[in-house]
Coordinates of C-alpha atoms in Angstrom, one line a residue:
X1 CA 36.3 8.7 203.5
X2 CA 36.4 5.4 205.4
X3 CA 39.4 3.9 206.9
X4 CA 40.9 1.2 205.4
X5 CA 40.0 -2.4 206.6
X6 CA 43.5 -3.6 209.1
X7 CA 45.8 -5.5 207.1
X8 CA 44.8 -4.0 203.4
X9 CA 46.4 -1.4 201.4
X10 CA 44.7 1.3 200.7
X11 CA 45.1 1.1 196.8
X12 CA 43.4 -2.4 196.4
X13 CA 40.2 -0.6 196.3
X14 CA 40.7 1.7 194.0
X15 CA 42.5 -0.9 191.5
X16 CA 39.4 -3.4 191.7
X17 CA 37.7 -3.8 188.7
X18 CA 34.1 -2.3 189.0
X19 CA 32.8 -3.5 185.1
X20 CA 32.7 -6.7 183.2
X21 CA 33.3 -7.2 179.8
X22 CA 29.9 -8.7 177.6
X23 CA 29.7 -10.0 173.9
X24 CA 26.0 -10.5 173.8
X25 CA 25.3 -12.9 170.3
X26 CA 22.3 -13.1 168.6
X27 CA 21.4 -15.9 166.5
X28 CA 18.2 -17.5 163.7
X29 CA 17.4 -20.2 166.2
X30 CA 16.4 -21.4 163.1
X31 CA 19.7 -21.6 161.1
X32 CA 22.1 -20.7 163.9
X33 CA 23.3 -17.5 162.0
X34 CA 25.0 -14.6 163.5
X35 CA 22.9 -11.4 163.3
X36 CA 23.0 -7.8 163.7
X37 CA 20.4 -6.9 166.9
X38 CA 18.9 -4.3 169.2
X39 CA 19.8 -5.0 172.7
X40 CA 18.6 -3.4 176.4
X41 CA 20.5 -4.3 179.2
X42 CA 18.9 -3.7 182.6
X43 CA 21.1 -3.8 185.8
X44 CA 19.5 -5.7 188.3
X45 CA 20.9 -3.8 191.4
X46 CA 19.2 -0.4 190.3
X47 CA 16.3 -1.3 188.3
X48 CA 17.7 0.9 185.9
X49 CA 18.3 0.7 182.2
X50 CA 21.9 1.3 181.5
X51 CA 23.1 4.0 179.8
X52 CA 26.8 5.0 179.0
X53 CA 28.2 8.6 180.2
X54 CA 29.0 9.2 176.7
X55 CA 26.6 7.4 174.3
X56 CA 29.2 8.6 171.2
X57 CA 32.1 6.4 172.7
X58 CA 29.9 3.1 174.0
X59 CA 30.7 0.2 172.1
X60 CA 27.7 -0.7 169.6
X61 CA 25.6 1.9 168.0
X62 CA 23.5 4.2 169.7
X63 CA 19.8 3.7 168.8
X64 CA 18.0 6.0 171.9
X65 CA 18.4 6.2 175.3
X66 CA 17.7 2.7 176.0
X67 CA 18.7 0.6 173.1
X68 CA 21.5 -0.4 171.0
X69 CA 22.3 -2.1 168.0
X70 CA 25.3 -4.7 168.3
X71 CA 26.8 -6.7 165.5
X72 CA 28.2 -10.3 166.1
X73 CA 31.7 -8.3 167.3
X74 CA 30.4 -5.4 169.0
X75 CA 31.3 -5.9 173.0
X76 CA 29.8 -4.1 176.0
X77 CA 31.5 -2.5 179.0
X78 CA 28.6 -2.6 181.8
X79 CA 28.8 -2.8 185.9
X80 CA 29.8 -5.5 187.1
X81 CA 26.5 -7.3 189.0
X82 CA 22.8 -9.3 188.4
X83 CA 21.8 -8.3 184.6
X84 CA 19.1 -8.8 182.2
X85 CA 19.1 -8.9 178.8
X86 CA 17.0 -8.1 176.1
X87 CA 17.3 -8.5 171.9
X88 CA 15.0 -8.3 168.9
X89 CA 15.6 -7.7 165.3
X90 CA 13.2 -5.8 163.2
X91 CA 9.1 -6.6 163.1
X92 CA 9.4 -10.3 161.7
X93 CA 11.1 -11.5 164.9
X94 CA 10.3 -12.8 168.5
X95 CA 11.8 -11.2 171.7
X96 CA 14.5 -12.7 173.6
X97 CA 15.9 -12.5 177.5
X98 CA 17.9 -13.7 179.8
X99 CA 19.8 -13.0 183.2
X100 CA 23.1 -13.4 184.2
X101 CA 25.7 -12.3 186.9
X102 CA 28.6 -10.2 185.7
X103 CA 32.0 -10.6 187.6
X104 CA 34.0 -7.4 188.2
X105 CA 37.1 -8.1 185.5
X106 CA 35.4 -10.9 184.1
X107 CA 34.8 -11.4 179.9
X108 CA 31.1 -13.0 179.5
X109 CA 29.3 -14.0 176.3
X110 CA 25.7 -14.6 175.9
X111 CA 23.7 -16.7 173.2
X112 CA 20.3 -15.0 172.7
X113 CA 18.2 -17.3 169.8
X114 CA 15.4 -15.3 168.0
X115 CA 12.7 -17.0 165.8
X116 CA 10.9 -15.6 162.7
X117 CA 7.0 -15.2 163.2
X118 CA 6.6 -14.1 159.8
X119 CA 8.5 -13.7 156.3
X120 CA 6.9 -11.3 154.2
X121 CA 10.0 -11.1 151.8
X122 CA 8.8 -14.8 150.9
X123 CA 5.9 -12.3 148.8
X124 CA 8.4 -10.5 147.6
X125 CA 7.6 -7.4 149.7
X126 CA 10.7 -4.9 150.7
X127 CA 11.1 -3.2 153.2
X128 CA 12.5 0.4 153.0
X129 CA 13.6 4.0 154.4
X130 CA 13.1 6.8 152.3
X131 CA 14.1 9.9 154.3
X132 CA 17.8 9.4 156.6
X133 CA 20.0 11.9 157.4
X134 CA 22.7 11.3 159.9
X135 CA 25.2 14.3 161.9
X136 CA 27.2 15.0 164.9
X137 CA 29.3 12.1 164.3
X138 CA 32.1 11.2 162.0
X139 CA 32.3 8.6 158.6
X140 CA 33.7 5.9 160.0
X141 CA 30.6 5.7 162.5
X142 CA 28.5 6.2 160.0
X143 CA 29.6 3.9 157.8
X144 CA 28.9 1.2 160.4
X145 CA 25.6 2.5 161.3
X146 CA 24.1 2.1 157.5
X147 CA 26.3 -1.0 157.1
X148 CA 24.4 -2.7 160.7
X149 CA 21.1 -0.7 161.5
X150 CA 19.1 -1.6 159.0
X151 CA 20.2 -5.1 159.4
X152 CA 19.1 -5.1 162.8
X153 CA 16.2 -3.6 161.4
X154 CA 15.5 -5.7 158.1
X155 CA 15.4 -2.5 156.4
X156 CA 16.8 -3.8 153.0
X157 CA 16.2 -0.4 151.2
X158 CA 17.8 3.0 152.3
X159 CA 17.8 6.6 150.8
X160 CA 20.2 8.9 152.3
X161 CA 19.3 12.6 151.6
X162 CA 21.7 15.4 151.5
X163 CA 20.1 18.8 153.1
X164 CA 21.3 22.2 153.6
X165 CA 20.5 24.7 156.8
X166 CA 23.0 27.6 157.4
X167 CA 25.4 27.1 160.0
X168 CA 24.4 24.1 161.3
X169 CA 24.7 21.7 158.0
X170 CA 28.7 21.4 158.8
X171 CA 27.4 19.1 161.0
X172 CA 25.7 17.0 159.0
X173 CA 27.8 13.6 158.4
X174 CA 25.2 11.9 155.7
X175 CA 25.8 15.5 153.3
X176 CA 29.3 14.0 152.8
X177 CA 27.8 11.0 150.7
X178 CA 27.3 10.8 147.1
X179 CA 26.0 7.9 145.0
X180 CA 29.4 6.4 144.2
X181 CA 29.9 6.0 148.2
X182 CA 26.7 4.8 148.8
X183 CA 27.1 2.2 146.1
X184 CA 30.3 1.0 148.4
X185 CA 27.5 0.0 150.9
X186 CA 25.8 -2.2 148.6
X187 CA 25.4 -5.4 149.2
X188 CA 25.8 -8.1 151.9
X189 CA 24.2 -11.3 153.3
X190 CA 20.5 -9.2 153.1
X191 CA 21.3 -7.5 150.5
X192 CA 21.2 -4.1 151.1
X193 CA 20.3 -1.6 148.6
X194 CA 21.3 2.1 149.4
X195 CA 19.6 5.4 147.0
X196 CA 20.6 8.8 147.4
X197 CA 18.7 12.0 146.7
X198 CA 18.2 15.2 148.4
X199 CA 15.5 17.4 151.1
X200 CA 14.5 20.3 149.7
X201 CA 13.0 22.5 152.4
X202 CA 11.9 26.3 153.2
X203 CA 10.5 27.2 156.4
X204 CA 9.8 30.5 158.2
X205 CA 11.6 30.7 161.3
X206 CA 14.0 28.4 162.6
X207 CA 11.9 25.4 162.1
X208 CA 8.5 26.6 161.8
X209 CA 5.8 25.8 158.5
X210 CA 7.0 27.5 155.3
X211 CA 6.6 26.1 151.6
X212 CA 7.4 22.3 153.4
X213 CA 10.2 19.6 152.6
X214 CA 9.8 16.9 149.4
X215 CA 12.2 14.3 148.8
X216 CA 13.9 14.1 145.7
X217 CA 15.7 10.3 145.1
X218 CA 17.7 9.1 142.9
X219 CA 19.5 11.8 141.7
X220 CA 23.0 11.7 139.7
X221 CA 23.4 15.8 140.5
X222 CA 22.3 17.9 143.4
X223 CA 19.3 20.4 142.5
X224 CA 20.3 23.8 143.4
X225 CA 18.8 25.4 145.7
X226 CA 19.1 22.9 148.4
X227 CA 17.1 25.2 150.7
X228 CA 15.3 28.0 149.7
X229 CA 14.1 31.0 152.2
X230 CA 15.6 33.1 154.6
X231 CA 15.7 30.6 157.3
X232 CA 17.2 28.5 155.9
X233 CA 19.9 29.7 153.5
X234 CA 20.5 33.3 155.9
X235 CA 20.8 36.4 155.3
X236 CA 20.9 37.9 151.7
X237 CA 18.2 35.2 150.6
X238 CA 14.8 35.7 150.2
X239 CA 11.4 33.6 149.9
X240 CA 11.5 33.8 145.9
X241 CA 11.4 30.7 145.1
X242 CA 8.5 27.8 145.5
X243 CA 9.3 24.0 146.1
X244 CA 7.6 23.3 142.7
X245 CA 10.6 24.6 141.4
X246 CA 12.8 21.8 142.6
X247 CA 9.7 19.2 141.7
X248 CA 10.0 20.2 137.6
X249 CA 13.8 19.6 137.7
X250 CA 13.5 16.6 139.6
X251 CA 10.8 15.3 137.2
X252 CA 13.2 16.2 134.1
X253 CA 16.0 14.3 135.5
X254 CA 13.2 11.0 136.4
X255 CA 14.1 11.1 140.2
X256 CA 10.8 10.1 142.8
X257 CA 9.1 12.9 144.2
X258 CA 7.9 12.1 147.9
X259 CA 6.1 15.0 149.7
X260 CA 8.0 14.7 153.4
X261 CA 6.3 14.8 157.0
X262 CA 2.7 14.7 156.7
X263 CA 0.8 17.7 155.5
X264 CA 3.6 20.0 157.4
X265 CA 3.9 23.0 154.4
X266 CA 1.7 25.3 152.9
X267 CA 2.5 24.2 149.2
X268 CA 1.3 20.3 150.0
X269 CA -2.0 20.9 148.3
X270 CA -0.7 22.5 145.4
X271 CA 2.1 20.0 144.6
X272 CA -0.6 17.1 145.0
X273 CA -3.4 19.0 143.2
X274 CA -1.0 19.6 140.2
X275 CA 0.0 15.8 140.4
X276 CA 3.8 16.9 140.9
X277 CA 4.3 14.2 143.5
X278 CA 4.6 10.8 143.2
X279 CA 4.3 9.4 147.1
X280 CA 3.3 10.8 150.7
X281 CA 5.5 10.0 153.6
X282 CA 3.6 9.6 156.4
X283 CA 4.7 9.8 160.1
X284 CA 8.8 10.4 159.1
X285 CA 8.3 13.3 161.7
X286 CA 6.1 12.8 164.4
X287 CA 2.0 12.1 164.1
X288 CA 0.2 15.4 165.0
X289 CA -2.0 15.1 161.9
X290 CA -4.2 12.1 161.6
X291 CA -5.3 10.5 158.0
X292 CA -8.8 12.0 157.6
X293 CA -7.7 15.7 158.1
X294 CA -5.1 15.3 155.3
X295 CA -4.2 12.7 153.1
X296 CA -7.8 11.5 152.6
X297 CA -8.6 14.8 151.3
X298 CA -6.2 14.1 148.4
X299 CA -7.9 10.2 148.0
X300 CA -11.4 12.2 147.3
X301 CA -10.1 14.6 145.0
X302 CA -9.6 11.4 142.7
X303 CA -5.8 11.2 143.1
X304 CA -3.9 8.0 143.7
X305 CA -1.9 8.3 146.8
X306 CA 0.9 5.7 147.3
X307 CA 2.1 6.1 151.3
X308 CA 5.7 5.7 152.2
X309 CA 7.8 6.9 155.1
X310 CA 11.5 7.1 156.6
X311 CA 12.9 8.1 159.7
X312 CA 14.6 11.5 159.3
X313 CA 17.2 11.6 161.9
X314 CA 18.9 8.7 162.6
X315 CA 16.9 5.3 162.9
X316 CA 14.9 6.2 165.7
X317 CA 11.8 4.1 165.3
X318 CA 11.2 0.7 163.6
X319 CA 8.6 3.1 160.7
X320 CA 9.5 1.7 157.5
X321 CA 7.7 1.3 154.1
X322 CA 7.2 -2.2 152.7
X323 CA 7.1 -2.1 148.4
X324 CA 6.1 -5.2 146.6
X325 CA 8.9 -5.9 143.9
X326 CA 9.0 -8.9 141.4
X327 CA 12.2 -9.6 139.6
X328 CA 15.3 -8.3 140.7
X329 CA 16.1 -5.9 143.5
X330 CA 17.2 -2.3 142.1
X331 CA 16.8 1.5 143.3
X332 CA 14.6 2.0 140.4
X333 CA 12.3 -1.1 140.6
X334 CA 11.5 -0.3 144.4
X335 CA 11.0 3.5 143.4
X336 CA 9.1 2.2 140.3
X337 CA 6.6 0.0 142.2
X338 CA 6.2 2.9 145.3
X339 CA 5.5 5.4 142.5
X340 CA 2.6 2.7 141.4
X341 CA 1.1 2.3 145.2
X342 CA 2.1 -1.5 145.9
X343 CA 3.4 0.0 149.4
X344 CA 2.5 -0.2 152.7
X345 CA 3.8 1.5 155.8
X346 CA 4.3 -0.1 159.4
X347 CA 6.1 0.2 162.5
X348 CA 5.1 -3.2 163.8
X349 CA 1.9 -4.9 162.3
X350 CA 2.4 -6.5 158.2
X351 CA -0.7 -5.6 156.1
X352 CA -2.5 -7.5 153.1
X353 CA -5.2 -6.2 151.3
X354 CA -6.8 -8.1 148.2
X355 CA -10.3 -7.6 145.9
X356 CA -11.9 -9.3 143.3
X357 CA -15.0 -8.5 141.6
X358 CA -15.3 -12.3 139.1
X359 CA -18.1 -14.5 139.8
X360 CA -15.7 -17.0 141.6
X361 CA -14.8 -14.1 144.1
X362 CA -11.3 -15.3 144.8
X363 CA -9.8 -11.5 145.5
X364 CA -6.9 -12.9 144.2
X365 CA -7.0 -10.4 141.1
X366 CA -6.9 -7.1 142.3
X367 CA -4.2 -6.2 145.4
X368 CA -2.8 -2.6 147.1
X369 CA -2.2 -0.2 144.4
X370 CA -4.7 -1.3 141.7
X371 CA -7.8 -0.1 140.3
X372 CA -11.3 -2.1 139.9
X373 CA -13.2 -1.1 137.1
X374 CA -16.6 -1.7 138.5
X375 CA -20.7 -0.8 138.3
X376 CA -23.1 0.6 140.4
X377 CA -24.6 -2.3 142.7
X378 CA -21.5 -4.9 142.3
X379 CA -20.0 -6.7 144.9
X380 CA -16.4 -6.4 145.5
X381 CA -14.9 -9.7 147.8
X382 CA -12.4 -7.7 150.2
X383 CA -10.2 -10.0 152.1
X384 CA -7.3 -8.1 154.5
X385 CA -5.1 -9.8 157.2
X386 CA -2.3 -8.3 159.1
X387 CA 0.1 -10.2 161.6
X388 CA 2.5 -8.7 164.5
X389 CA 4.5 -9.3 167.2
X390 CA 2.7 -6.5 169.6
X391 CA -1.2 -6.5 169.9
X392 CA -2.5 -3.5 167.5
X393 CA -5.9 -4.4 168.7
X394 CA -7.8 -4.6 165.5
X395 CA -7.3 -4.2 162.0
X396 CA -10.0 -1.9 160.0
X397 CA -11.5 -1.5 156.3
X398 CA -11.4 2.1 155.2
X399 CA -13.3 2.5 152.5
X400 CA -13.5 6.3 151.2
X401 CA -12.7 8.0 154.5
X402 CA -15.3 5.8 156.8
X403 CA -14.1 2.5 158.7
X404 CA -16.8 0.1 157.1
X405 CA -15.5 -2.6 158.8
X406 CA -13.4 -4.4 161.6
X407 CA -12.0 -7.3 163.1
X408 CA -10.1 -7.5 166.7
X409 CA -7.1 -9.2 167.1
X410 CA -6.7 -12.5 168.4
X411 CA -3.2 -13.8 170.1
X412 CA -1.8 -17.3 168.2
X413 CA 1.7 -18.7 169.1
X414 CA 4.0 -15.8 169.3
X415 CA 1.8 -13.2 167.2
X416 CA -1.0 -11.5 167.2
X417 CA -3.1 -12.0 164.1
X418 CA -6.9 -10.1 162.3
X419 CA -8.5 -10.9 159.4
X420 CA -11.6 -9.5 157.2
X421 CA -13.6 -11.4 154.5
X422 CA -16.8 -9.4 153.4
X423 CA -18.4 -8.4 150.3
X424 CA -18.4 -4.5 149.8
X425 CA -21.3 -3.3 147.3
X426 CA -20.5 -0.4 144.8
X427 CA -22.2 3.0 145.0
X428 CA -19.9 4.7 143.1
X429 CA -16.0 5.7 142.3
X430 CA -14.0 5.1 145.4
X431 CA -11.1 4.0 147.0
X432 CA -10.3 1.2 150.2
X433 CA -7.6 0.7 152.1
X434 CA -6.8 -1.5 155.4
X435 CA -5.3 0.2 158.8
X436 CA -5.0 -0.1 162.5
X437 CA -6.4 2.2 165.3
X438 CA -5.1 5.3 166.2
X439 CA -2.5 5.4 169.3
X440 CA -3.5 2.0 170.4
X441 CA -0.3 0.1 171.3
X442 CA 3.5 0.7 171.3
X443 CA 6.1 -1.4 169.8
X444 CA 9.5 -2.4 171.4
X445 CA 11.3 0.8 170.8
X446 CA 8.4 2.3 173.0
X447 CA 7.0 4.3 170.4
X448 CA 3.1 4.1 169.1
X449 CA 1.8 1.4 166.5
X450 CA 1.0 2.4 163.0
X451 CA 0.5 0.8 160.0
X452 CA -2.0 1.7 156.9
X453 CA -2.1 0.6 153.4
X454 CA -2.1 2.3 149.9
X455 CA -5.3 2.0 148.4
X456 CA -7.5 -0.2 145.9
X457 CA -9.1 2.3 143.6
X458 CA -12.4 1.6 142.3
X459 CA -13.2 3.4 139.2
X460 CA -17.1 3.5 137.9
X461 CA -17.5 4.2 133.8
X462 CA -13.9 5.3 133.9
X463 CA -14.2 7.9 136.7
X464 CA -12.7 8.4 139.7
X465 CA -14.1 9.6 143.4
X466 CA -14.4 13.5 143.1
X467 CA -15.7 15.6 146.5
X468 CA -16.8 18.6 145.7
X469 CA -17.3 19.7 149.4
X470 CA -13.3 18.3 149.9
X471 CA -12.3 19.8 146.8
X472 CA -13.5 23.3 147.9
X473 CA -12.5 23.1 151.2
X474 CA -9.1 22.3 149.8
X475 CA -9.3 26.0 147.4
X476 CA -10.3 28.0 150.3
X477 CA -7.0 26.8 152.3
X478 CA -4.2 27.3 149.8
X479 CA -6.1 30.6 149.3
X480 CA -5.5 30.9 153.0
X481 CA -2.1 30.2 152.4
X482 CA -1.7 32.7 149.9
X483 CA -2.2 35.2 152.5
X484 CA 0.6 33.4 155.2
X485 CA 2.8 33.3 152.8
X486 CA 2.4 36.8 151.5
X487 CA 2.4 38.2 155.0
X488 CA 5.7 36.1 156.3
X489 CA 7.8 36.4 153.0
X490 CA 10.8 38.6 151.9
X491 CA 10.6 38.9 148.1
X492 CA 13.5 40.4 145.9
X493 CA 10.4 42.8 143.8
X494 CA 6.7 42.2 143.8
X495 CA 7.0 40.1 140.3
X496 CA 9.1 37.2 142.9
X497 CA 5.9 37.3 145.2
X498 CA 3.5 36.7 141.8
X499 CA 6.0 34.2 140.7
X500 CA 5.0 32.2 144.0
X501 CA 1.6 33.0 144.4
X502 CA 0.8 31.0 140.9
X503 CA 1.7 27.7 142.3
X504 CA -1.5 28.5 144.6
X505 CA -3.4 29.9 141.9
X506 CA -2.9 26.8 139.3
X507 CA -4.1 24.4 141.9
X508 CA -7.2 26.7 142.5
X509 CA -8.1 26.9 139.3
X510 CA -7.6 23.1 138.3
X511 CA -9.8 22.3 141.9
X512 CA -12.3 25.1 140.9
X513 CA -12.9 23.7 137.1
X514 CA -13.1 20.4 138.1
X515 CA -15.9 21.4 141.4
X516 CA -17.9 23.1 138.2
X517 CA -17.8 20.6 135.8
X518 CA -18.8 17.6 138.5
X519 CA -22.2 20.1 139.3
X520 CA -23.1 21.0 135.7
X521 CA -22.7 17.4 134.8
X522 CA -25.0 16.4 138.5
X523 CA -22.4 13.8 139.4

């Protein structure tokens, strides 16, 4: 300990002020309005990003370990010293900085303006989150994290899903809400629109692939079981029962039925092979399966795939869904146009994707989600764009399975913009969609770019794309599955075990009938 300085009490040190006080505002430099941000504040003196002892207490909300979301009240306590600061809302808006000293004791306040590069809701696209759950926190903090997130966000739509795990769902805050509560939420200058609905999972092991997890929104009642399986519901329980169950009572009550997490489950296939499921959430837990190894698959079994996605835990990432709605905003129009496949999903770049096949070739007719009825040897006018704030690199045609075409990015004002115009010829029943590169880029919560369309379907003498080589490959794996899933679960009597082995068989059958009719017919 050093001696104190001659002349000085000993105490003054100790009762200097070491932090500041900042109220950073963010504002349209466009309209001068007040507006829900993310904000990183880097202390000059370290070269560090600062990060409070006990994220749960900061002021603001908590987005990861280097962000925040701040309303127009929220106030930060940071060291006192040289700091620089960054905000951003959402996808649509520019990034802002500045520096500034911070006196110790002193109460500072910072105007950070941020400017629109693009308004997709001018096209009546929405942007939305179909898988949230929130826990380890209380109501009144998560109140104010649905009521500002999303704003910060420009996430307009939000489902909140109540799921169940044994032990640990006591600490899950979001369980708590219901649709009345939600419906509190409503509203606001943007709007907000909040559904509710439910996860219903099975695993084996702690967290390892079972039957998989489907999201089934807007509910009135809970679907019982929550959870099925041993791993999840404990001990006593048993393996019994298959997700399909859940997806028949959701159908008979007309909730959405969104398959959750990729391809992660063995009774995927099934589900979609069965046409059970009305949207695929992509990427709303992690990216370890690309597009060709999985959801193509279902594209060239004929089936129309509408993507979506969500966040899971917490708003984590900027991945959000965008739905085209005309008319007024509701829970059931968005659902209602997701179900038909005007979506796309993005975590930084905004997609369009048009086609025509009139003699003008306008591609103003035909847009994401509908299907051309077309002939061998026309020509289809495909015209995609996309526009974003970080450089995806290049924008690409997909057109069933194979990238038939691409443009690279090019930088203009404070975006980075691609666009395709080419004529596509038709050899037969298909489908096209528009996407970025894999891992290419990351976007300002530091996480990597995706974005990808829902398809155009093109439809030949009324019939759809149909692999057989897919189609078979697809019957020998939920036949592999049959044998997982008979080796890992714990059934109540053998008649249980049969009971969830037909989900595997039904989907076999339908693949195997259609696989024999396609080659008796030579198609």
């Amino acid at each position: 300990m050093q001696p104190a300085r001659p002349g000085t009490d000993p105490g003054d040190a100790a009762r200097t002020p070491r932090t500041a006080t900042l109220r950073v505002e963010v504002r349209d430099a466009a309209t001068g309005q007040l507006a829900p941000a993310n904000v990183r504040v880097f202390l000059k003196d370290s070269g560090e990003v600062f990060r409070p002892n006990d994220p749960r207490t900061a002021t603001g909300l908590y987005r990861t370990p280097e962000w925040y979301t701040l309303d127009a009240t929220d106030e930060l306590e940071l060291p006192a010293g040289q700091v620089r600061i960054e905000a951003f809302r959402g996808i649509e808006w520019s990034v802002a900085e500045t520096e500034l000293g911070l006196s110790p004791g002193g109460q500072h306040r910072v105007r950070l303006e941020l400017s629109r590069i693009h308004d997709i809701a001018k096209e009546n696209w929405v942007s939305g989150n179909t898988h949230l759950h929130l826990q380890q926190t209380d109501r009144a903090y998560a109140n104010r994290y649905l009521r500002t997130v999303p704003l910060a966000d420009e996430v307009r739509v939000v489902f909140v899903s109540y799921l169940e795990r044994a032990g640990d769902d006591q600490h899950y805050i979001s369980n708590r809400y219901r649709p009345g509560d939600l419906i509190e939420l409503n509203g606001g200058p943007a709007a907000l629109r909040f559904g509710w609905g439910q996860e219903t999972r099975h695993n084996f092991g702690a967290y390892g692939e079972g039957y998989g997890h489907v999201l089934l929104l807007d509910l009135d009642e809970l679907i019982q079981p929550v959870s099925t399986g041993v791993s999840l519901r404990g001990a006593g329980s048993h393996d019994g029962v298959p997700v399909a169950a859940a997806i028949e009572r959701a159908h008979e009550s007309g909730a959405t039925v969104i398959w959750a997490h990729n391809d992660f489950g063995l009774e995927d296939i099934p589900n979609w092979v069965a046409q059970r499921v009305h949207a695929q959430n992509v990427f709303d837990g992690g990216d370890d399966t690309h597009y060709d190894a999985s959801f193509y698959r279902y594209l060239d079994l004929g089936l129309k795939i509408p993507f979506s996605t969500g966040t899971d835990w917490f708003m984590t990432d900027l991945m959000r869904v965008y739905v085209q709605v005309g008319g007024e905003l509701t829970i059931e129009s968005w659902l209602r146009e997701l179900r038909a496949g005007r979506s796309f999903i993005t975590n930084g770049p905004l997609l369009y994707l048009n086609a025509d096949t009139n003699a003008d070739m306008n591609a103003d007719n035909h847009a994401i989600g509908d299907t051309i009825e077309g002939r061998i040897g026309d020509a289809v006018r495909v015209v995609a764009r996309a526009v974003g704030r970080a450089d995806f690199k290049r924008l690409e045609i997909v057109y069933n399975g194979r990238v038939i075409h691409a443009s690279a990015t090019r930088k203009q004002g404070p975006a980075f913009h691609a666009g395709i115009d080419f004529p596509l010829e038709i050899t037969g029943p298909g489908w096209m969609a528009v996407r970025i590169p894999w891992h290419n880029n990351t976007n300002r919560l530091g996480e990597v770019l995706r974005a990808h369309t829902s398809p155009i379907y093109i439809e030949v003498d009324g019939e759809r794309r149909f692999d057989v080589n897919t189609a078979r490959g697809l019957v020998q794996e939920m036949s592999e599955s049959m044998n997982v899933l008979s080796a890992k679960g714990v059934f109540a009597d053998e008649a249980a075990r049969q009971a969830v082995l037909d989900v595997y068989r039904q989907g076999m059958d339908r693949l195997r009938r259609q696989v024999r009719d396609h080659v008796e017919e030579g198609r």
